[in-house]
Amino acid sequence: EPEVTQTPSHQVTQMGQEVILRCVPISNHLYFYWYRQILGQKVEFLVSFYNNEISEKSEIFDDQFSVERPDGSNFTLKIRSTKLEDSAMYFCASSETGQVSYEQYFGPGTRLTVT
Amino acid sequence: AQTVTQSQPEMSVQEAETVTLSCTYDTSESNYYLFWYKQPPSRQMILVIRQEAYKQQNATENRFSVNFQKAAKSFSLKISDSQLGDTAMYFCAFMKHAGNNRKLIWGLGTSLGVNP
């Protein structure tokens, strides 16, 4: 069964450093998403991406964040200068297009620790 | 703005028993989708069940079923014949059906423990 994959599973970085979180969505999916979950808190929407552009972003998704689909298979989230409060689990999700296109399939997540 | 409320932070149930997790939401939309996701200790987010708002019939997936009350904006999850593997965090989520904006709005979650 096709699945969404994410790398790395765990990333430790120092405050102020840039990180890139990588995701490979399901191959025939056209909608892509990033969510984050701070430990013990609710899951928060960050950004959605369709047709090679951002379709919606949350207030969290400020200038420090960017997304890219560099090669038609990967979908990346970059945080330019990490802060302690960026420590969280980051989930990538994808969904297909068509009549039954609303179901989002999630990757296993990347745990980001900023020290 | 849409909101999702899960009023039970923690619940427990005995193996083989039935448990119901509650979820209410607030929206002015008429067309939307509702979901229950399961997050076990591995932290993988797994879809349990989904419901389209335009469908009156409650969704069912094996031991999992929902009680969808559109007028009351309530979407509870019933787990029958609970198994140890059902131990997880359960999240209720809302999505409005609006073009390319398909973000999920999440509740705070209910931590379910199944006891042997």
Short mmCIF file of C-alpha atoms in Angstrom, two decimals:
data_model
loop_
_atom_site.label_atom_id
_atom_site.label_comp_id
_atom_site.label_asym_id
_atom_site.label_seq_id
_atom_site.Cartn_x
_atom_site.Cartn_y
_atom_site.Cartn_z
CA GLU A 1 0.00 0.00 0.00
CA PRO A 2 1.42 3.42 -0.93
CA GLU A 3 2.41 5.59 1.98
CA VAL A 4 3.80 8.99 2.82
CA THR A 5 7.39 8.90 4.01
CA GLN A 6 9.33 11.51 5.98
CA THR A 7 13.01 11.99 6.72
CA PRO A 8 14.68 12.29 9.09
CA SER A 9 12.66 10.68 11.85
CA HIS A 10 14.45 12.83 14.43
CA GLN A 11 16.44 16.02 13.90
CA VAL A 12 18.36 17.84 16.59
CA THR A 13 19.55 21.32 15.78
CA GLN A 14 20.87 24.39 17.53
CA MET A 15 18.86 27.56 17.81
CA GLY A 16 19.41 29.81 14.82
CA GLN A 17 20.30 26.98 12.46
CA GLU A 18 18.39 26.16 9.28
CA VAL A 19 16.62 22.82 8.98
CA ILE A 20 14.96 21.10 6.06
CA LEU A 21 12.36 18.44 6.69
CA ARG A 22 11.66 16.13 3.80
CA CYS A 23 8.54 14.33 2.73
CA VAL A 24 7.70 12.03 -0.16
CA PRO A 25 3.93 12.15 -0.70
CA ILE A 26 1.94 9.36 -2.32
CA SER A 27 2.81 9.47 -6.02
CA ASN A 28 -0.58 10.35 -7.57
CA HIS A 29 -1.51 12.88 -4.89
CA LEU A 30 -1.65 16.55 -5.76
CA TYR A 31 -2.42 18.23 -2.43
CA PHE A 32 0.28 18.47 0.21
CA TYR A 33 0.24 19.70 3.78
CA TRP A 34 2.45 20.33 6.77
CA TYR A 35 1.15 20.17 10.32
CA ARG A 36 2.97 20.37 13.61
CA GLN A 37 2.27 19.04 17.06
CA ILE A 38 4.05 20.49 20.04
CA LEU A 39 4.39 17.80 22.69
CA GLY A 40 1.17 17.42 24.62
CA GLN A 41 -0.68 20.00 22.55
CA LYS A 42 -3.05 19.98 19.64
CA VAL A 43 -2.12 19.41 16.04
CA GLU A 44 -1.80 22.70 14.16
CA PHE A 45 -2.07 23.36 10.44
CA LEU A 46 0.93 25.10 8.93
CA VAL A 47 0.51 25.19 5.17
CA SER A 48 -1.19 23.56 2.20
CA PHE A 49 0.29 23.33 -1.29
CA TYR A 50 -1.37 22.66 -4.61
CA ASN A 51 -0.36 23.16 -8.22
CA ASN A 52 3.12 24.28 -7.20
CA GLU A 53 1.98 27.05 -4.94
CA ILE A 54 0.82 27.66 -1.42
CA SER A 55 -2.98 27.49 -1.27
CA GLU A 56 -3.30 28.41 2.39
CA LYS A 57 -1.02 29.11 5.33
CA SER A 58 -1.58 29.70 9.00
CA GLU A 59 -0.36 32.52 11.21
CA ILE A 60 2.39 30.21 12.43
CA PHE A 61 3.81 29.97 8.91
CA ASP A 62 5.76 33.22 8.95
CA ASP A 63 8.76 34.34 6.92
CA GLN A 64 10.96 31.82 8.72
CA PHE A 65 9.11 28.98 7.00
CA SER A 66 9.06 27.98 3.35
CA VAL A 67 7.93 24.98 1.35
CA GLU A 68 9.12 23.60 -1.91
CA ARG A 69 8.48 20.74 -4.29
CA PRO A 70 11.91 20.66 -5.89
CA ASP A 71 11.72 17.59 -8.11
CA GLY A 72 8.16 16.35 -8.53
CA SER A 73 8.42 13.78 -5.76
CA ASN A 74 9.80 15.48 -2.65
CA PHE A 75 7.96 18.09 -0.62
CA THR A 76 10.13 20.01 1.83
CA LEU A 77 9.60 22.32 4.76
CA LYS A 78 12.45 24.69 5.56
CA ILE A 79 12.83 26.62 8.76
CA ARG A 80 15.43 29.32 8.19
CA SER A 81 16.48 30.19 11.71
CA THR A 82 15.11 27.78 14.27
CA LYS A 83 13.81 28.87 17.66
CA LEU A 84 13.33 26.84 20.80
CA GLU A 85 9.57 27.01 20.30
CA ASP A 86 9.90 25.27 16.92
CA SER A 87 10.57 22.03 18.79
CA ALA A 88 7.68 19.80 17.79
CA MET A 89 6.60 16.83 15.75
CA TYR A 90 6.14 17.82 12.12
CA PHE A 91 3.74 15.81 9.99
CA CYS A 92 3.50 15.83 6.24
CA ALA A 93 0.24 14.74 4.60
CA SER A 94 -1.06 14.35 1.07
CA SER A 95 -4.38 13.84 -0.64
CA GLU A 96 -5.41 13.07 -4.19
CA THR A 97 -7.69 14.97 -6.45
CA GLY A 98 -11.10 13.92 -7.67
CA GLN A 99 -14.45 13.18 -6.09
CA VAL A 100 -13.04 11.33 -3.11
CA SER A 101 -10.07 13.55 -2.57
CA TYR A 102 -10.49 14.89 0.90
CA GLU A 103 -8.84 12.12 2.89
CA GLN A 104 -5.35 13.10 4.04
CA TYR A 105 -2.70 10.45 4.44
CA PHE A 106 -0.04 11.22 7.01
CA GLY A 107 3.63 10.41 7.18
CA PRO A 108 5.21 9.09 10.38
CA GLY A 109 6.44 12.53 11.37
CA THR A 110 9.79 14.18 12.05
CA ARG A 111 10.58 15.02 15.64
CA LEU A 112 12.47 18.34 15.64
CA THR A 113 14.40 19.26 18.76
CA VAL A 114 15.91 22.74 18.95
CA THR A 115 18.51 23.23 21.66
CA ALA B 1 -13.76 30.36 12.34
CA GLN B 2 -14.24 26.68 12.90
CA THR B 3 -13.43 25.08 16.25
CA VAL B 4 -13.36 21.49 17.44
CA THR B 5 -13.86 20.55 21.09
CA GLN B 6 -13.06 17.27 22.76
CA SER B 7 -14.18 17.55 26.34
CA GLN B 8 -12.67 14.30 27.63
CA PRO B 9 -8.87 14.60 28.04
CA GLU B 10 -8.57 11.00 29.26
CA MET B 11 -10.72 7.91 29.24
CA SER B 12 -10.27 4.27 30.06
CA VAL B 13 -12.16 1.14 29.19
CA GLN B 14 -11.88 -2.54 29.94
CA GLU B 15 -10.89 -4.86 27.15
CA ALA B 16 -13.94 -6.12 25.19
CA GLU B 17 -16.11 -3.29 26.50
CA THR B 18 -17.56 -0.37 24.51
CA VAL B 19 -16.45 3.22 24.87
CA THR B 20 -17.69 6.47 23.34
CA LEU B 21 -15.49 9.51 22.75
CA SER B 22 -17.21 12.83 22.32
CA CYS B 23 -16.53 15.65 19.88
CA THR B 24 -18.40 18.85 19.15
CA TYR B 25 -17.60 21.44 16.55
CA ASP B 26 -18.66 24.88 15.57
CA THR B 27 -19.07 26.01 11.98
CA SER B 28 -21.33 28.04 9.75
CA GLU B 29 -20.50 25.84 6.77
CA SER B 30 -23.11 23.46 5.40
CA ASN B 31 -20.74 21.19 3.48
CA TYR B 32 -17.79 19.72 5.36
CA TYR B 33 -16.12 16.53 6.49
CA LEU B 34 -15.36 15.12 9.91
CA PHE B 35 -12.68 12.65 10.86
CA TRP B 36 -11.39 10.65 13.76
CA TYR B 37 -7.66 10.00 13.78
CA LYS B 38 -5.79 7.65 16.08
CA GLN B 39 -2.27 8.40 17.30
CA PRO B 40 -0.65 5.43 19.07
CA PRO B 41 2.58 5.77 21.06
CA SER B 42 4.51 5.56 17.78
CA ARG B 43 2.94 9.00 17.05
CA GLN B 44 1.89 7.97 13.53
CA MET B 45 -1.43 9.63 12.64
CA ILE B 46 -3.88 6.98 11.43
CA LEU B 47 -7.32 7.68 9.98
CA VAL B 48 -9.98 5.73 11.85
CA ILE B 49 -13.21 6.90 10.24
CA ARG B 50 -14.65 9.75 8.18
CA GLN B 51 -18.08 11.28 7.72
CA GLU B 52 -19.40 13.56 5.00
CA ALA B 53 -21.77 16.17 6.40
CA TYR B 54 -24.26 15.68 3.56
CA LYS B 55 -24.71 12.03 4.44
CA GLN B 56 -27.33 11.28 7.06
CA GLN B 57 -26.16 7.72 7.57
CA ASN B 58 -23.56 7.30 10.28
CA ALA B 59 -20.22 5.93 9.10
CA THR B 60 -19.05 2.52 10.31
CA GLU B 61 -15.66 0.82 9.99
CA ASN B 62 -15.59 -2.60 11.64
CA ARG B 63 -15.58 -1.98 15.42
CA PHE B 64 -15.63 1.80 14.98
CA SER B 65 -18.78 3.79 14.37
CA VAL B 66 -19.85 7.39 14.71
CA ASN B 67 -22.95 9.16 15.93
CA PHE B 68 -23.20 12.22 13.72
CA GLN B 69 -25.76 14.78 14.84
CA LYS B 70 -25.51 17.64 12.35
CA ALA B 71 -28.00 19.96 14.03
CA ALA B 72 -26.28 19.54 17.37
CA LYS B 73 -22.83 19.71 15.74
CA SER B 74 -21.80 16.56 17.49
CA PHE B 75 -19.61 13.75 16.17
CA SER B 76 -18.91 11.01 18.70
CA LEU B 77 -16.85 7.88 18.12
CA LYS B 78 -17.94 4.52 19.49
CA ILE B 79 -15.39 1.74 19.82
CA SER B 80 -16.94 -1.67 20.33
CA ASP B 81 -15.15 -4.74 21.68
CA SER B 82 -12.17 -2.61 22.75
CA GLN B 83 -8.76 -4.15 22.22
CA LEU B 84 -5.42 -3.42 23.87
CA GLY B 85 -4.20 -2.08 20.52
CA ASP B 86 -6.85 0.63 20.68
CA THR B 87 -4.82 2.36 23.38
CA ALA B 88 -3.92 5.69 21.77
CA MET B 89 -4.67 9.37 21.53
CA TYR B 90 -7.80 10.01 19.48
CA PHE B 91 -8.28 13.27 17.62
CA CYS B 92 -11.44 14.62 16.10
CA ALA B 93 -10.85 16.84 13.06
CA PHE B 94 -12.93 19.08 10.79
CA MET B 95 -12.42 20.04 7.18
CA LYS B 96 -14.58 22.43 5.24
CA HIS B 97 -15.17 21.64 1.60
CA ALA B 98 -13.90 24.79 -0.06
CA GLY B 99 -11.83 24.53 -3.22
CA ASN B 100 -8.15 23.99 -2.56
CA ASN B 101 -8.33 25.00 1.09
CA ARG B 102 -8.57 21.64 2.79
CA LYS B 103 -6.83 22.15 6.08
CA LEU B 104 -7.78 19.98 9.01
CA ILE B 105 -8.82 21.72 12.22
CA TRP B 106 -8.12 19.54 15.22
CA GLY B 107 -9.48 19.00 18.69
CA LEU B 108 -7.16 18.65 21.66
CA GLY B 109 -7.52 14.89 21.69
CA THR B 110 -8.68 12.21 24.10
CA SER B 111 -6.17 9.78 25.55
CA LEU B 112 -7.80 6.34 25.64
CA GLY B 113 -6.38 3.53 27.73
CA VAL B 114 -7.67 -0.01 27.28
CA ASN B 115 -7.15 -2.12 30.38
CA PRO B 116 -6.72 -5.91 30.29
#
